[in-house]
Tab-separated table of C-alpha atoms in Angstrom:
chain	number	residue	atom	x	y	z
A	1	MET	CA	0.000	0.000	0.000
A	2	GLN	CA	1.228	3.487	-0.764
A	3	PRO	CA	2.168	5.737	2.191
A	4	ILE	CA	-0.647	8.225	1.470
A	5	THR	CA	-3.168	5.395	1.420
A	6	GLU	CA	-1.900	4.010	4.717
A	7	LYS	CA	-1.918	7.478	6.275
A	8	LEU	CA	-5.491	8.199	5.218
A	9	ILE	CA	-6.770	4.832	6.438
A	10	THR	CA	-4.977	5.335	9.760
A	11	LEU	CA	-6.506	8.807	10.162
A	12	LYS	CA	-9.993	7.555	9.260
A	13	ASN	CA	-9.718	4.628	11.669
A	14	ALA	CA	-8.465	6.920	14.447
A	15	TRP	CA	-11.399	9.281	13.858
A	16	MET	CA	-13.842	6.378	13.946
A	17	ALA	CA	-12.271	5.025	17.147
A	18	SER	CA	-12.190	8.430	18.858
A	19	HIS	CA	-15.938	8.399	19.415
A	20	VAL	CA	-15.427	5.565	21.880
A	21	THR	CA	-11.813	5.947	23.014
A	22	ASP	CA	-12.247	9.660	23.808
A	23	ALA	CA	-15.592	9.177	25.551
A	24	GLU	CA	-15.580	9.714	29.276
A	25	PHE	CA	-17.766	6.670	29.933
A	26	PRO	CA	-17.912	4.416	26.868
A	27	THR	CA	-20.325	1.529	27.150
A	28	PRO	CA	-18.966	-2.021	27.019
A	29	LEU	CA	-21.235	-2.634	24.025
A	30	SER	CA	-19.820	0.352	22.110
A	31	GLU	CA	-16.291	-0.874	22.894
A	32	LYS	CA	-17.225	-4.279	21.498
A	33	GLY	CA	-18.684	-2.592	18.412
A	34	LEU	CA	-15.456	-0.650	17.881
A	35	HIS	CA	-13.481	-3.897	18.121
A	36	LEU	CA	-15.764	-5.592	15.553
A	37	TYR	CA	-15.472	-2.577	13.222
A	38	GLN	CA	-11.676	-2.539	13.498
A	39	LEU	CA	-11.457	-6.288	12.928
A	40	ALA	CA	-13.599	-6.107	9.778
A	41	HIS	CA	-11.654	-3.139	8.424
A	42	SER	CA	-8.279	-4.794	8.992
A	43	GLU	CA	-9.169	-7.219	6.190
A	44	LEU	CA	-9.960	-4.559	3.565
A	45	SER	CA	-7.748	-3.405	0.727
A	46	ALA	CA	-7.443	0.014	-0.867
A	47	GLU	CA	-6.524	1.381	-4.269
A	48	ILE	CA	-6.015	4.793	-5.794
A	49	ILE	CA	-8.705	5.426	-8.385
A	50	ASP	CA	-7.249	6.896	-11.563
A	51	SER	CA	-10.417	7.509	-13.524
A	52	ILE	CA	-13.957	7.910	-12.352
A	53	THR	CA	-16.792	7.509	-14.787
A	54	SER	CA	-19.838	9.726	-14.764
A	55	PRO	CA	-22.550	8.305	-12.565
A	56	ASN	CA	-25.414	6.387	-14.091
A	57	GLU	CA	-28.917	7.062	-12.922
A	58	SER	CA	-29.111	5.723	-9.398
A	59	SER	CA	-31.941	3.985	-7.611
A	60	LEU	CA	-30.763	5.721	-4.416
A	61	THR	CA	-31.375	9.176	-3.036
A	62	PHE	CA	-28.266	10.306	-1.148
A	63	TYR	CA	-28.146	12.243	2.121
A	64	PRO	CA	-25.105	13.399	4.070
A	65	VAL	CA	-25.391	12.345	7.705
A	66	ASP	CA	-25.718	15.636	9.557
A	67	CYS	CA	-28.042	14.808	12.447
A	68	HIS	CA	-28.546	12.036	14.974
A	69	PRO	CA	-31.602	10.462	13.249
A	70	LEU	CA	-29.494	9.928	10.104
A	71	THR	CA	-26.648	8.568	12.253
A	72	ILE	CA	-29.066	5.967	13.595
A	73	ARG	CA	-30.171	5.024	10.083
A	74	TYR	CA	-26.525	4.800	9.010
A	75	ALA	CA	-25.778	2.518	11.968
A	76	LEU	CA	-28.761	0.256	11.336
A	77	VAL	CA	-27.905	-0.241	7.668
A	78	TYR	CA	-24.156	-0.650	8.221
A	79	SER	CA	-24.690	-3.147	11.049
A	80	SER	CA	-26.324	-5.554	8.598
A	81	TYR	CA	-22.776	-6.362	7.404
A	82	TRP	CA	-22.503	-8.579	10.502
A	83	GLN	CA	-24.577	-11.749	10.575
A	84	GLN	CA	-25.115	-12.227	14.310
A	85	GLU	CA	-27.704	-10.099	16.073
A	86	LYS	CA	-25.439	-9.459	19.094
A	87	GLN	CA	-22.710	-8.176	16.771
A	88	GLN	CA	-25.216	-5.964	14.975
A	89	GLN	CA	-26.346	-4.523	18.311
A	90	ALA	CA	-22.730	-3.761	19.259
A	91	ILE	CA	-22.103	-2.032	15.918
A	92	VAL	CA	-25.269	0.056	16.289
A	93	GLU	CA	-24.234	1.041	19.824
A	94	TYR	CA	-20.777	1.980	18.557
A	95	LEU	CA	-21.823	3.889	15.419
A	96	THR	CA	-24.543	5.864	17.177
A	97	GLN	CA	-21.784	7.385	19.348
A	98	ILE	CA	-20.453	9.294	16.330
A	99	MET	CA	-20.487	13.018	16.922
A	100	PHE	CA	-20.020	15.504	14.107
A	101	GLU	CA	-18.204	18.777	14.151
A	102	ALA	CA	-18.572	21.282	11.327
A	103	ASP	CA	-14.905	20.915	10.433
A	104	ALA	CA	-14.731	17.093	10.649
A	105	ASN	CA	-12.675	15.342	7.978
A	106	ALA	CA	-15.286	12.595	7.652
A	107	GLN	CA	-18.671	12.746	5.990
A	108	LEU	CA	-21.024	9.785	6.271
A	109	TYR	CA	-23.783	9.197	3.723
A	110	VAL	CA	-27.018	7.235	3.721
A	111	GLY	CA	-28.655	6.157	0.491
A	112	PHE	CA	-32.422	5.768	0.534
A	113	TYR	CA	-34.130	3.235	-1.732
A	114	ASN	CA	-37.899	3.513	-2.090
A	115	SER	CA	-37.873	6.096	0.730
A	116	LYS	CA	-36.104	3.756	3.169
A	117	PRO	CA	-32.441	3.747	4.274
A	118	ALA	CA	-30.678	1.017	2.312
A	119	ALA	CA	-26.986	1.897	1.743
A	120	THR	CA	-24.102	3.607	3.532
A	121	GLY	CA	-20.728	5.073	2.738
A	122	MET	CA	-18.121	7.534	3.941
A	123	ILE	CA	-15.677	10.038	2.512
A	124	TYR	CA	-12.703	10.891	4.705
A	125	THR	CA	-10.679	13.854	3.399
A	126	ASP	CA	-7.309	15.133	4.544
A	127	ILE	CA	-4.542	17.380	3.238
A	128	ASN	CA	-1.267	15.786	2.175
A	129	ASP	CA	1.541	17.992	0.823
A	130	ASP	CA	-0.961	20.805	0.142
A	131	GLU	CA	-3.211	18.411	-1.812
A	132	LYS	CA	-6.644	17.240	-0.739
A	133	VAL	CA	-6.877	13.460	-0.659
A	134	SER	CA	-10.115	11.521	-0.082
A	135	LEU	CA	-10.765	7.992	1.066
A	136	VAL	CA	-14.092	6.436	0.059
A	137	SER	CA	-14.985	3.605	2.423
A	138	ASP	CA	-17.624	1.918	4.582
A	139	ILE	CA	-19.809	1.116	1.586
A	140	HIS	CA	-22.523	-1.359	2.444
A	141	ALA	CA	-26.167	-2.020	1.638
A	142	LEU	CA	-28.936	-3.985	3.237
A	143	PRO	CA	-29.145	-7.630	2.127
A	144	LEU	CA	-31.868	-6.972	-0.430
A	145	PRO	CA	-32.128	-8.712	-3.816
A	146	ASN	CA	-30.458	-5.628	-5.371
A	147	GLN	CA	-27.744	-5.272	-2.705
A	148	THR	CA	-24.876	-5.335	-5.195
A	149	GLN	CA	-26.478	-2.609	-7.314
A	150	LEU	CA	-27.155	-0.451	-4.259
A	151	MET	CA	-23.517	-0.748	-3.214
A	152	GLN	CA	-22.336	0.098	-6.725
A	153	ASP	CA	-24.635	3.135	-6.792
A	154	MET	CA	-23.272	4.336	-3.429
A	155	GLU	CA	-19.679	3.738	-4.504
A	156	GLN	CA	-20.142	5.624	-7.783
A	157	TYR	CA	-21.833	8.550	-6.051
A	158	LEU	CA	-19.133	8.845	-3.381
A	159	LEU	CA	-16.296	8.555	-5.898
A	160	ASN	CA	-17.813	11.404	-7.880
A	161	VAL	CA	-18.256	13.579	-4.786
A	162	ALA	CA	-14.683	12.817	-3.691
A	163	GLN	CA	-13.321	13.636	-7.137
A	164	GLN	CA	-14.937	17.080	-6.959
A	165	ILE	CA	-13.192	17.939	-3.697
A	166	SER	CA	-9.847	16.094	-3.971
A	167	THR	CA	-6.942	15.628	-6.327
A	168	THR	CA	-6.422	12.004	-5.224
A	169	VAL	CA	-9.229	9.536	-4.514
A	170	ILE	CA	-8.699	6.204	-2.774
A	171	LEU	CA	-11.309	3.440	-2.556
A	172	GLN	CA	-11.256	1.021	0.369
A	173	LYS	CA	-13.251	-2.181	0.161
């Protein structure tokens, strides 16, 4: 992996962990959720995206997560990545601890399908040598018959958003 890729993933993971590790009284369930998240993300790979095609018409409507109700929807959809209900509960507990600041480097997104939350994703942006670099990650969709298409739609949307704000775009999956 290239140094910039490793740096961005490390920064994103530290930001994600900070919502539990910096909490004064984190719950045991949120700590378990953080551990499950970190374990799942340790198995992912990343690549710099050289060319991004124009998005096709999507079946999703995209919303940046900017309030707690959308954080809950994000957590519920993303938790479906885990098969066991206890793991899903831990992930929901963990992800609902996320707090947003106006100047945060991360932006979470929820994609709605037929007016219901169905897909998630994140763009984490940082500055490296005076260049903006974005990491697109955490793409997942509910286990619906069109799950693969929903994930592709989310990925394409996020890559296009990232390309508009950054000179380098990295995809983690």
